[in-house]
CSV table of C-alpha atoms and ligand atoms in Angstrom, one decimal:
chain,number,residue,atom,x,y,z
A,179,MET,CA,-4.0,-20.7,17.4
A,180,ALA,CA,-4.8,-19.2,14.0
A,181,GLU,CA,-4.1,-22.6,12.3
A,182,THR,CA,-6.8,-24.3,14.4
A,183,ALA,CA,-9.3,-21.5,14.5
A,184,GLU,CA,-11.8,-23.3,12.3
A,185,ARG,CA,-11.7,-26.5,14.3
A,186,ARG,CA,-12.0,-24.6,17.5
A,187,ALA,CA,-15.2,-22.8,16.4
A,188,ASP,CA,-17.4,-25.9,16.5
A,189,PRO,CA,-16.8,-29.1,18.5
A,190,ARG,CA,-18.4,-31.1,15.7
A,191,THR,CA,-15.4,-30.4,13.4
A,192,LEU,CA,-13.4,-32.2,16.0
A,193,TRP,CA,-15.8,-35.1,16.3
A,194,PRO,CA,-18.9,-35.0,14.0
A,195,GLU,CA,-20.9,-37.5,16.1
A,196,VAL,CA,-20.7,-35.4,19.3
A,197,ARG,CA,-24.1,-34.3,20.7
A,198,SER,CA,-23.3,-33.0,24.1
A,199,VAL,CA,-20.3,-31.6,25.9
A,200,ILE,CA,-19.9,-31.9,29.7
A,201,LEU,CA,-17.5,-29.4,31.3
A,202,LEU,CA,-15.6,-30.0,34.4
A,203,GLY,CA,-14.2,-27.3,36.7
A,204,LEU,CA,-11.5,-28.3,39.2
A,205,ASN,CA,-10.8,-25.9,42.0
A,206,TYR,CA,-7.1,-25.2,42.6
A,207,GLY,CA,-7.6,-22.1,44.9
A,208,PRO,CA,-4.4,-21.2,46.8
A,209,ALA,CA,-4.5,-21.2,50.6
A,210,GLU,CA,-3.4,-17.5,50.6
A,211,ASN,CA,-3.3,-14.6,48.2
A,212,PRO,CA,0.0,-15.2,46.3
A,213,LEU,CA,0.5,-11.6,45.2
A,214,PRO,CA,2.6,-10.4,48.2
A,215,GLU,CA,5.3,-12.9,46.9
A,216,LEU,CA,5.9,-10.4,44.1
A,217,GLU,CA,7.6,-8.1,46.6
A,218,ARG,CA,10.3,-10.6,47.3
A,219,LYS,CA,12.7,-9.5,44.6
A,220,ASP,CA,15.4,-12.1,45.3
A,221,ARG,CA,12.8,-14.9,44.7
A,222,GLY,CA,11.2,-16.1,41.6
A,223,TYR,CA,7.4,-16.1,41.3
A,224,VAL,CA,5.8,-19.3,39.9
A,225,ALA,CA,2.1,-19.2,38.9
A,226,VAL,CA,-0.1,-21.0,41.4
A,227,TYR,CA,-1.3,-23.5,38.8
A,228,ALA,CA,2.3,-24.7,38.4
A,229,ARG,CA,3.2,-25.3,42.0
A,230,ASN,CA,2.7,-29.1,42.0
A,231,ARG,CA,1.8,-31.7,39.4
A,232,ASP,CA,0.9,-31.0,35.8
A,233,TYR,CA,-2.9,-30.3,35.9
A,234,HIS,CA,-3.3,-32.1,32.5
A,235,ASP,CA,-2.3,-35.4,34.1
A,236,VAL,CA,-4.6,-34.8,37.2
A,237,ILE,CA,-7.7,-33.7,35.2
A,238,LYS,CA,-7.3,-36.3,32.6
A,239,GLY,CA,-7.5,-39.1,35.2
A,240,LYS,CA,-10.6,-37.5,36.7
A,241,LEU,CA,-12.3,-37.0,33.3
A,242,LYS,CA,-11.6,-40.6,32.3
A,243,GLU,CA,-13.2,-41.8,35.6
A,244,ALA,CA,-16.3,-39.7,34.9
A,245,ALA,CA,-16.4,-40.7,31.3
A,246,GLY,CA,-16.1,-44.4,32.1
A,247,PHE,CA,-19.0,-44.1,34.5
A,248,LEU,CA,-21.1,-42.4,31.8
A,249,ALA,CA,-20.2,-45.0,29.2
A,250,SER,CA,-21.2,-47.8,31.6
A,251,LYS,CA,-24.6,-46.2,32.1
A,252,ALA,CA,-25.5,-45.6,28.5
A,253,THR,CA,-24.7,-46.9,25.1
A,254,SER,CA,-22.9,-43.7,24.1
A,255,ASP,CA,-19.3,-43.0,23.1
A,256,VAL,CA,-17.2,-40.6,25.0
A,257,LYS,CA,-13.9,-38.7,24.5
A,258,VAL,CA,-12.1,-36.5,27.0
A,259,PHE,CA,-10.1,-33.3,26.4
A,260,VAL,CA,-7.8,-31.1,28.6
A,261,ASP,CA,-5.9,-28.8,26.3
A,262,THR,CA,-5.2,-31.8,24.2
A,263,ALA,CA,-7.2,-30.7,21.1
A,264,PRO,CA,-8.4,-27.3,19.9
A,265,VAL,CA,-11.5,-27.1,22.1
A,266,MET,CA,-12.9,-23.7,23.2
A,267,GLU,CA,-13.1,-24.7,26.8
A,268,LYS,CA,-14.0,-21.2,28.1
A,269,PRO,CA,-17.1,-20.5,26.0
A,270,LEU,CA,-18.2,-24.1,26.5
A,271,ALA,CA,-17.9,-23.7,30.3
A,272,GLU,CA,-19.9,-20.5,30.1
A,273,ALA,CA,-22.6,-22.2,28.0
A,274,ALA,CA,-22.7,-25.1,30.6
A,275,GLY,CA,-23.3,-22.6,33.4
A,276,LEU,CA,-19.9,-23.2,35.2
A,277,GLY,CA,-19.1,-19.5,35.2
A,278,TRP,CA,-18.6,-16.6,32.8
A,279,GLN,CA,-15.6,-15.3,30.8
A,280,GLY,CA,-14.5,-12.3,32.8
A,281,LYS,CA,-12.9,-9.2,31.4
A,282,HIS,CA,-9.6,-11.0,31.8
A,283,THR,CA,-11.0,-13.7,29.5
A,284,VAL,CA,-10.7,-16.5,32.1
A,285,VAL,CA,-13.8,-18.2,33.4
A,286,VAL,CA,-15.0,-16.9,36.8
A,287,SER,CA,-17.3,-18.9,39.0
A,288,ARG,CA,-19.6,-17.4,41.6
A,289,GLU,CA,-18.7,-20.4,43.8
A,290,PHE,CA,-15.0,-20.7,43.3
A,291,GLY,CA,-13.8,-17.4,41.9
A,292,ASP,CA,-11.3,-17.8,39.0
A,293,TRP,CA,-9.0,-20.5,40.4
A,294,LEU,CA,-10.6,-23.2,38.3
A,295,PHE,CA,-9.1,-25.6,35.7
A,296,LEU,CA,-11.4,-26.7,32.9
A,297,GLY,CA,-11.7,-30.0,31.1
A,298,ALA,CA,-14.3,-31.4,28.7
A,299,ILE,CA,-16.0,-34.7,28.1
A,300,PHE,CA,-17.5,-35.0,24.6
A,301,THR,CA,-20.3,-37.6,24.2
A,302,THR,CA,-22.7,-38.9,21.6
A,303,ALA,CA,-25.5,-38.9,24.2
A,304,GLU,CA,-28.2,-36.3,23.9
A,305,LEU,CA,-28.2,-34.6,27.3
A,306,PRO,CA,-30.4,-31.8,28.5
A,307,ALA,CA,-28.5,-28.5,28.5
A,308,ASP,CA,-27.8,-26.4,31.6
A,309,GLU,CA,-28.6,-22.7,31.7
A,310,PRO,CA,-25.6,-20.6,30.6
A,311,GLU,CA,-24.0,-18.3,33.3
A,312,ARG,CA,-24.4,-14.6,32.7
A,313,ASP,CA,-21.7,-11.9,33.1
A,314,HIS,CA,-21.2,-10.6,36.6
A,315,CYS,CA,-18.3,-8.3,36.0
A,316,GLY,CA,-20.4,-5.1,36.1
A,317,SER,CA,-18.3,-2.0,36.2
A,318,CYS,CA,-15.3,-3.7,37.8
A,319,ARG,CA,-12.0,-3.5,35.9
A,320,ARG,CA,-9.5,-4.5,38.5
A,321,CYS,CA,-8.0,-7.3,36.3
A,322,LEU,CA,-7.5,-4.9,33.4
A,323,ASP,CA,-5.8,-2.2,35.5
A,324,ILE,CA,-3.4,-4.5,37.3
A,325,CYS,CA,-1.9,-6.2,34.2
A,326,PRO,CA,1.9,-5.4,34.4
A,327,THR,CA,2.4,-5.5,30.6
A,328,ASN,CA,-0.9,-4.0,29.5
A,329,ALA,CA,-2.0,-7.1,27.7
A,330,PHE,CA,-5.7,-6.2,27.5
A,331,PRO,CA,-6.4,-4.0,24.4
A,332,ALA,CA,-10.0,-3.9,25.6
A,333,PRO,CA,-12.2,-5.7,28.2
A,334,TYR,CA,-12.7,-9.4,27.2
A,335,GLN,CA,-9.7,-9.3,24.8
A,336,LEU,CA,-6.2,-10.5,25.5
A,337,ASP,CA,-3.2,-9.8,23.3
A,338,ALA,CA,-1.4,-13.0,24.3
A,339,ARG,CA,1.9,-11.7,22.8
A,340,ARG,CA,2.0,-9.3,25.7
A,341,CYS,CA,0.9,-11.7,28.4
A,342,ILE,CA,3.6,-12.8,30.9
A,343,SER,CA,2.1,-16.2,31.0
A,344,TYR,CA,2.8,-16.6,27.2
A,345,LEU,CA,6.1,-14.8,27.3
A,346,THR,CA,7.6,-16.9,30.2
A,347,ILE,CA,6.1,-20.2,29.3
A,348,GLU,CA,5.4,-20.5,25.6
A,349,HIS,CA,7.6,-18.0,23.9
A,350,LYS,CA,10.8,-19.6,22.6
A,351,GLY,CA,12.9,-16.7,21.6
A,352,HIS,CA,14.1,-13.4,23.2
A,353,ILE,CA,11.5,-11.6,25.2
A,354,PRO,CA,10.9,-8.0,23.7
A,355,GLU,CA,13.0,-5.6,25.7
A,356,GLU,CA,10.1,-3.2,26.5
A,357,LEU,CA,8.2,-6.0,28.2
A,358,ARG,CA,11.0,-7.2,30.4
A,359,PRO,CA,10.7,-4.6,33.3
A,360,GLY,CA,7.0,-5.4,33.7
A,361,ILE,CA,7.8,-9.1,34.2
A,362,GLY,CA,9.3,-8.3,37.6
A,363,ASN,CA,10.2,-11.5,39.4
A,364,ARG,CA,7.6,-13.7,37.6
A,365,ILE,CA,9.6,-16.6,36.2
A,366,PHE,CA,6.8,-19.0,35.2
A,367,GLY,CA,3.3,-17.6,34.4
A,368,CYS,CA,1.4,-14.8,36.1
A,369,ASP,CA,-1.6,-14.6,38.4
A,370,ASP,CA,-2.2,-10.9,38.8
A,371,CYS,CA,-5.4,-10.6,36.8
A,372,LEU,CA,-6.8,-13.7,38.5
A,373,ALA,CA,-5.8,-12.8,42.1
A,374,VAL,CA,-7.4,-9.4,42.1
A,375,CYS,CA,-10.8,-10.6,41.1
A,376,PRO,CA,-13.4,-9.7,43.8
A,377,TRP,CA,-15.3,-13.0,43.2
A,378,ASN,CA,-12.4,-14.8,44.9
A,379,LYS,CA,-13.9,-13.8,48.2
A,380,PHE,CA,-16.0,-17.0,47.6
A,381,ALA,CA,-12.9,-19.0,46.6
A,382,GLN,CA,-11.9,-22.0,48.7
A,383,ALA,CA,-8.5,-23.6,49.1
A,384,GLY,CA,-8.2,-26.5,46.6
A,385,ARG,CA,-8.3,-30.0,48.1
A,386,GLU,CA,-6.8,-32.1,45.4
A,387,ALA,CA,-3.5,-33.2,47.0
A,388,ARG,CA,-1.6,-33.3,43.7
A,389,LEU,CA,-2.5,-29.6,43.1
A,390,VAL,CA,-1.9,-28.2,46.5
A,391,GLN,CA,1.2,-26.0,46.6
A,392,ARG,CA,4.6,-27.7,47.1
A,393,ASP,CA,6.7,-25.3,49.2
A,394,ASP,CA,9.8,-26.0,47.1
A,395,LEU,CA,7.9,-24.7,44.0
A,396,ALA,CA,7.0,-21.3,45.4
A,397,ALA,CA,9.1,-18.2,46.1
A,398,LEU,CA,12.3,-19.9,44.7
A,399,PRO,CA,15.7,-18.2,45.5
A,400,LEU,CA,16.9,-16.8,42.2
A,401,LYS,CA,20.5,-17.4,43.2
A,402,GLU,CA,19.9,-21.1,43.4
A,403,LEU,CA,17.9,-21.3,40.2
A,404,ALA,CA,20.5,-19.4,38.2
A,405,ARG,CA,22.9,-22.4,38.9
A,406,LEU,CA,20.7,-25.1,37.4
A,407,ASP,CA,22.2,-27.0,34.5
A,408,ASP,CA,20.1,-29.2,32.2
A,409,PRO,CA,20.1,-32.4,34.4
A,410,SER,CA,19.5,-30.5,37.6
A,411,PHE,CA,16.7,-28.6,36.0
A,412,ARG,CA,15.0,-31.8,34.8
A,413,THR,CA,15.4,-33.5,38.2
A,414,ARG,CA,14.1,-30.5,40.1
A,415,PHE,CA,11.0,-29.9,38.0
A,416,SER,CA,10.1,-33.4,36.8
A,417,GLY,CA,6.3,-34.0,36.8
A,418,THR,CA,5.5,-30.3,37.1
A,419,PRO,CA,4.4,-27.9,34.4
A,420,ILE,CA,7.7,-26.0,34.8
A,421,LYS,CA,9.6,-28.6,32.9
A,422,ARG,CA,7.8,-27.4,29.8
A,423,THR,CA,10.2,-24.5,29.2
A,424,GLY,CA,13.4,-26.5,29.3
A,425,ARG,CA,16.4,-25.2,31.1
A,426,ASP,CA,17.5,-22.4,28.7
A,427,ARG,CA,14.2,-20.6,28.6
A,428,PHE,CA,13.8,-21.0,32.3
A,429,ILE,CA,17.2,-19.5,33.0
A,430,ARG,CA,16.3,-16.7,30.5
A,431,ASN,CA,13.3,-15.9,32.8
A,432,VAL,CA,15.4,-16.1,35.9
A,433,LEU,CA,17.9,-13.6,34.4
A,434,ILE,CA,15.1,-11.2,33.7
A,435,ALA,CA,14.0,-11.5,37.3
A,436,ILE,CA,17.6,-10.9,38.4
A,437,GLY,CA,17.8,-7.8,36.2
A,438,ASN,CA,14.6,-6.6,37.8
A,439,SER,CA,15.7,-7.3,41.3
A,440,GLY,CA,17.7,-4.2,41.9
A,441,ASP,CA,19.9,-6.6,44.0
A,442,VAL,CA,23.6,-6.1,43.1
A,443,ALA,CA,24.4,-9.2,45.1
A,444,LEU,CA,22.8,-11.2,42.3
A,445,ALA,CA,25.0,-9.7,39.6
A,446,ASP,CA,27.6,-12.5,40.1
A,447,GLU,CA,25.1,-15.0,38.9
A,448,ALA,CA,24.5,-13.1,35.8
A,449,LEU,CA,28.2,-12.5,35.2
A,450,ARG,CA,28.8,-16.3,35.4
A,451,LEU,CA,26.0,-16.9,32.8
A,452,LEU,CA,27.7,-14.4,30.3
A,453,ASP,CA,29.7,-17.5,29.2
A,454,ASP,CA,26.7,-19.9,29.0
A,455,ALA,CA,26.5,-22.1,25.9
A,456,SER,CA,23.0,-20.8,25.1
A,457,PRO,CA,22.7,-17.5,23.3
A,458,LEU,CA,19.2,-17.0,24.8
A,459,VAL,CA,20.9,-17.2,28.3
A,460,ARG,CA,23.9,-15.1,27.3
A,461,ALA,CA,21.7,-12.3,25.9
A,462,MET,CA,19.6,-12.1,29.1
A,463,ALA,CA,22.8,-12.2,31.3
A,464,VAL,CA,23.9,-9.1,29.4
A,465,TRP,CA,20.6,-7.4,30.0
A,466,ALA,CA,20.7,-8.3,33.7
A,467,ILE,CA,24.2,-6.9,34.3
A,468,GLY,CA,23.2,-3.8,32.3
A,469,ARG,CA,20.4,-3.2,34.8
A,470,LEU,CA,22.6,-4.0,37.9
A,471,LEU,CA,26.1,-2.7,37.2
A,472,SER,CA,27.6,0.7,36.2
A,473,PRO,CA,28.2,1.4,32.5
A,474,GLU,CA,32.0,1.2,33.2
A,475,ALA,CA,31.7,-2.3,34.7
A,476,VAL,CA,29.5,-3.4,31.8
A,477,ALA,CA,32.0,-2.1,29.3
A,478,HIS,CA,34.8,-3.9,31.1
A,479,HIS,CA,33.0,-7.3,30.8
A,480,ALA,CA,32.0,-6.5,27.2
A,481,VAL,CA,35.6,-6.1,26.0
A,482,GLU,CA,36.6,-9.7,26.7
A,483,ARG,CA,33.3,-11.2,25.5
A,484,LEU,CA,32.7,-9.4,22.3
A,485,GLU,CA,35.9,-10.7,20.7
A,486,HIS,CA,34.4,-14.2,20.7
A,487,GLU,CA,30.7,-13.5,20.4
A,488,ASP,CA,29.3,-14.3,17.0
A,489,ASP,CA,25.6,-14.4,17.9
A,490,LEU,CA,24.0,-11.2,16.5
A,491,ASP,CA,21.3,-11.0,19.2
A,492,VAL,CA,23.8,-11.2,22.0
A,493,ARG,CA,26.0,-8.6,20.3
A,494,GLU,CA,22.9,-6.4,20.0
A,495,GLU,CA,22.2,-6.8,23.8
A,496,TRP,CA,25.8,-5.7,24.5
A,497,ARG,CA,25.3,-2.7,22.3
A,498,ARG,CA,22.1,-1.7,24.1
A,499,ALA,CA,23.6,-2.5,27.6
A,500,MET,CA,26.4,0.0,26.9
A,501,ALA,CA,24.3,2.4,24.9
A,502,VAL,CA,27.2,2.8,22.5
A,503,PRO,CA,27.8,1.0,19.2
A,504,VAL,CA,29.3,-2.5,19.8
A,505,GLU,CA,31.9,-1.9,17.1
A,506,VAL,CA,33.5,1.0,19.1
A,507,VAL,CA,34.1,-1.2,22.1
A,508,ALA,CA,35.0,-4.3,20.2
B,840,B12,C1,-3.9,-20.5,24.5
B,840,B12,C2,-4.1,-20.5,26.0
B,840,B12,C3,-3.5,-19.5,26.7
B,840,B12,C4,-2.7,-18.4,26.0
B,840,B12,C5,-3.8,-17.3,25.6
B,840,B12,C6,-4.9,-17.1,26.7
B,840,B12,C7,-6.3,-16.7,26.2
B,840,B12,N1,-6.9,-15.9,27.0
B,840,B12,O1,-6.8,-17.1,25.2
B,840,B12,C8,-1.8,-17.9,27.2
B,840,B12,C9,-0.5,-18.5,27.1
B,840,B12,C10,-1.6,-16.3,27.3
B,840,B12,C11,-2.6,-18.4,28.4
B,840,B12,C12,-2.5,-17.9,29.7
B,840,B12,C13,-3.2,-18.3,30.8
B,840,B12,N2,-3.9,-19.4,30.9
B,840,B12,CO1,-4.4,-20.5,29.3
B,840,B12,N3,-5.1,-21.5,27.9
B,840,B12,C14,-5.0,-21.4,26.6
B,840,B12,C15,-5.9,-22.5,25.9
B,840,B12,C16,-5.0,-23.7,25.5
B,840,B12,C17,-6.7,-22.0,24.7
B,840,B12,C18,-7.5,-20.7,25.0
B,840,B12,C19,-8.1,-20.2,23.7
B,840,B12,O2,-8.8,-20.9,23.0
B,840,B12,N4,-7.9,-18.9,23.4
B,840,B12,C20,-8.4,-18.3,22.1
B,840,B12,C21,-9.0,-17.0,22.3
B,840,B12,C22,-9.4,-16.4,21.0
B,840,B12,O3,-10.2,-17.1,23.2
B,840,B12,P1,-10.5,-16.2,24.4
B,840,B12,O4,-9.6,-15.0,24.5
B,840,B12,O5,-10.4,-17.1,25.6
B,840,B12,O6,-12.0,-15.7,24.3
B,840,B12,C23,-12.6,-15.3,23.1
B,840,B12,C24,-13.4,-16.5,22.6
B,840,B12,O7,-13.8,-17.2,23.7
B,840,B12,C25,-14.5,-15.8,21.8
B,840,B12,N5,-15.8,-16.5,22.0
B,840,B12,C26,-16.7,-16.4,22.9
B,840,B12,N6,-17.7,-17.3,22.6
B,840,B12,C27,-17.3,-18.0,21.5
B,840,B12,C28,-17.9,-18.9,20.7
B,840,B12,C29,-17.3,-19.4,19.6
B,840,B12,C30,-18.0,-20.5,18.8
B,840,B12,C31,-16.0,-18.9,19.2
B,840,B12,C32,-15.3,-19.4,17.9
B,840,B12,C33,-15.5,-17.9,19.9
B,840,B12,C34,-16.1,-17.4,21.1
B,840,B12,O8,-14.7,-14.5,22.4
B,840,B12,C35,-13.7,-14.2,23.4
B,840,B12,C36,-13.2,-12.8,23.3
B,840,B12,O9,-12.5,-12.6,22.1
B,840,B12,C37,-6.9,-22.9,27.1
B,840,B12,C38,-7.4,-24.3,27.1
B,840,B12,C39,-8.5,-24.5,26.1
B,840,B12,N7,-8.4,-25.5,25.3
B,840,B12,O10,-9.4,-23.7,26.1
B,840,B12,C40,-6.0,-22.5,28.3
B,840,B12,C41,-6.8,-21.9,29.5
B,840,B12,C42,-7.6,-20.8,29.0
B,840,B12,N8,-5.7,-21.3,30.3
B,840,B12,C43,-5.9,-21.3,31.6
B,840,B12,C44,-5.1,-20.7,32.6
B,840,B12,C45,-5.3,-21.1,34.0
B,840,B12,C46,-4.2,-19.7,32.2
B,840,B12,C47,-3.4,-18.7,33.1
B,840,B12,C48,-4.2,-18.3,34.3
B,840,B12,C49,-2.1,-19.4,33.5
B,840,B12,C50,-1.2,-18.6,34.4
B,840,B12,N9,-1.4,-18.5,35.7
B,840,B12,O11,-0.2,-18.1,33.9
B,840,B12,C51,-3.1,-17.6,32.1
B,840,B12,C52,-4.2,-16.5,32.1
B,840,B12,C53,-4.0,-15.4,31.2
B,840,B12,C54,-5.4,-14.8,30.7
B,840,B12,N10,-5.7,-13.6,31.3
B,840,B12,O12,-6.0,-15.4,29.9
B,840,B12,C55,-7.2,-22.1,31.9
B,840,B12,C56,-8.3,-21.1,32.3
B,840,B12,C57,-9.3,-21.7,33.2
B,840,B12,C58,-10.5,-20.8,33.4
B,840,B12,N11,-11.0,-20.8,34.6
B,840,B12,O13,-11.0,-20.2,32.5
B,840,B12,C59,-7.5,-22.9,30.5
B,840,B12,C60,-9.0,-23.1,30.2
B,840,B12,C61,-6.8,-24.2,30.7
B,840,B12,C62,-7.6,-25.3,31.4
B,840,B12,N12,-7.8,-26.4,30.8
B,840,B12,O14,-7.9,-25.1,32.6
B,840,B12,N13,-3.4,-19.4,28.1
B,841,SF4,S1,-1.7,-13.3,33.3
B,841,SF4,FE1,-0.5,-11.4,34.0
B,841,SF4,S2,0.4,-10.6,32.1
B,841,SF4,FE2,-1.2,-12.1,31.5
B,841,SF4,S3,-3.1,-10.9,31.2
B,841,SF4,FE3,-3.1,-11.6,33.3
B,841,SF4,S4,-2.1,-9.9,34.5
B,841,SF4,FE4,-1.6,-9.6,32.3
B,842,SF4,S1,-11.6,-8.6,38.3
B,842,SF4,FE1,-13.5,-7.6,37.9
B,842,SF4,S2,-13.6,-7.3,35.7
B,842,SF4,FE2,-12.0,-8.8,36.1
B,842,SF4,S3,-13.0,-10.8,35.8
B,842,SF4,FE3,-13.1,-10.2,38.0
B,842,SF4,S4,-15.1,-9.2,38.3
B,842,SF4,FE4,-14.6,-9.3,36.1
């Protein structure tokens, strides 16, 4: 983000000839409030946006259609963008009157609430500008108060490093220990700050078939997910945004959810993953059993493993799980 800040600040640095930007909002509103799913601790929560096809593919098609129509009506050039270049889609959407950037930093529409994807068409045509939308958050702060990892240092500001969406989808390494409990059973993204927005009383269920929830991508049994290997992960999530993390990061997330489940019946899954080839996975398997089993049981499993464990992060997880220096047990 920092590297592209300058290019983000002004669309003309991306394309000097651009004269107007047209913003598209695509409604992906869920049929029901998804938050009760967070109570099903043996299931993994997937953010609503990721419960079917990758939205980039869907929106790109629609933008291209609209851009083609524009190009056929005028002698202007067009380019389309959906997260494909450093474009500040949210401030542009606000300027175009689609909605305003709420205190959770996402664009809220008076018509659709905040379940809205954004996409942009840049054109060399001089078009009359719409009125910008103004802020309608008022004194509300529901989105700020619900955030499980306190990712908002202030209204309208997000510390992405604390956001579960970033941690579970984009972050490649170990997730900081102090943030793991707040993640609960969210294994891919988070919708808490979106779902509590009162403007969603005007939201409507999305009608784009490729974005309507697939039931096999919601409330997924953690037991089943913990058994995915690389090929089965790819087959299961092909064409969806979930494939982005790859198998190891995904299983890392599943193990955090298992550790947070309080369900001792799931400990066997974590125990099996103690011997996984990926250190990312092994480390979270240790954390999960540390949350589910007694210190004696953890120490018992540590003894056999530590002899062969040469990854320092995994050794550190063992140390923390037993709350005694690793050297003593090893
Ligand atoms: C990086 C990114 C993330 C990061 C950081 C999020 C963030 N808030 O910036 C992470 C991984 C955390 C993330 C999470 C999510 N994301 Co995201 N993400 C993006 C992405 C690619 C860039 C956003 C960006 O530029 N951030 C930079 C920061 C600095 O900007 P900001 O906080 O939004 O707002 C500041 C600026 O706008 C600035 N500002 C205001 N006016 C102006 C004018 C100028 C000239 C400048 C320079 C600045 C400026 O002031 C604001 C306050 O500091 C956009 C797509 C895009 N190209 O825009 C999608 C996007 C924002 N994400 C989206 C979604 C759906 C999500 C999630 C809901 C997914 C999920 N369910 O898990 C969560 C929501 C979390 C949240 N509360 O924001 C949608 C939001 C749609 C909408 N209605 O607004 C977008 C637009 C993707 C899309 N094409 O639809 N995302
Ligand atoms: S998506 Fe979740 S973790 Fe991220 S800011 Fe919103 S409530 Fe917080
Ligand atoms: S929940 Fe409240 S403060 Fe947050 S975006 Fe919605 S209206 Fe604004």
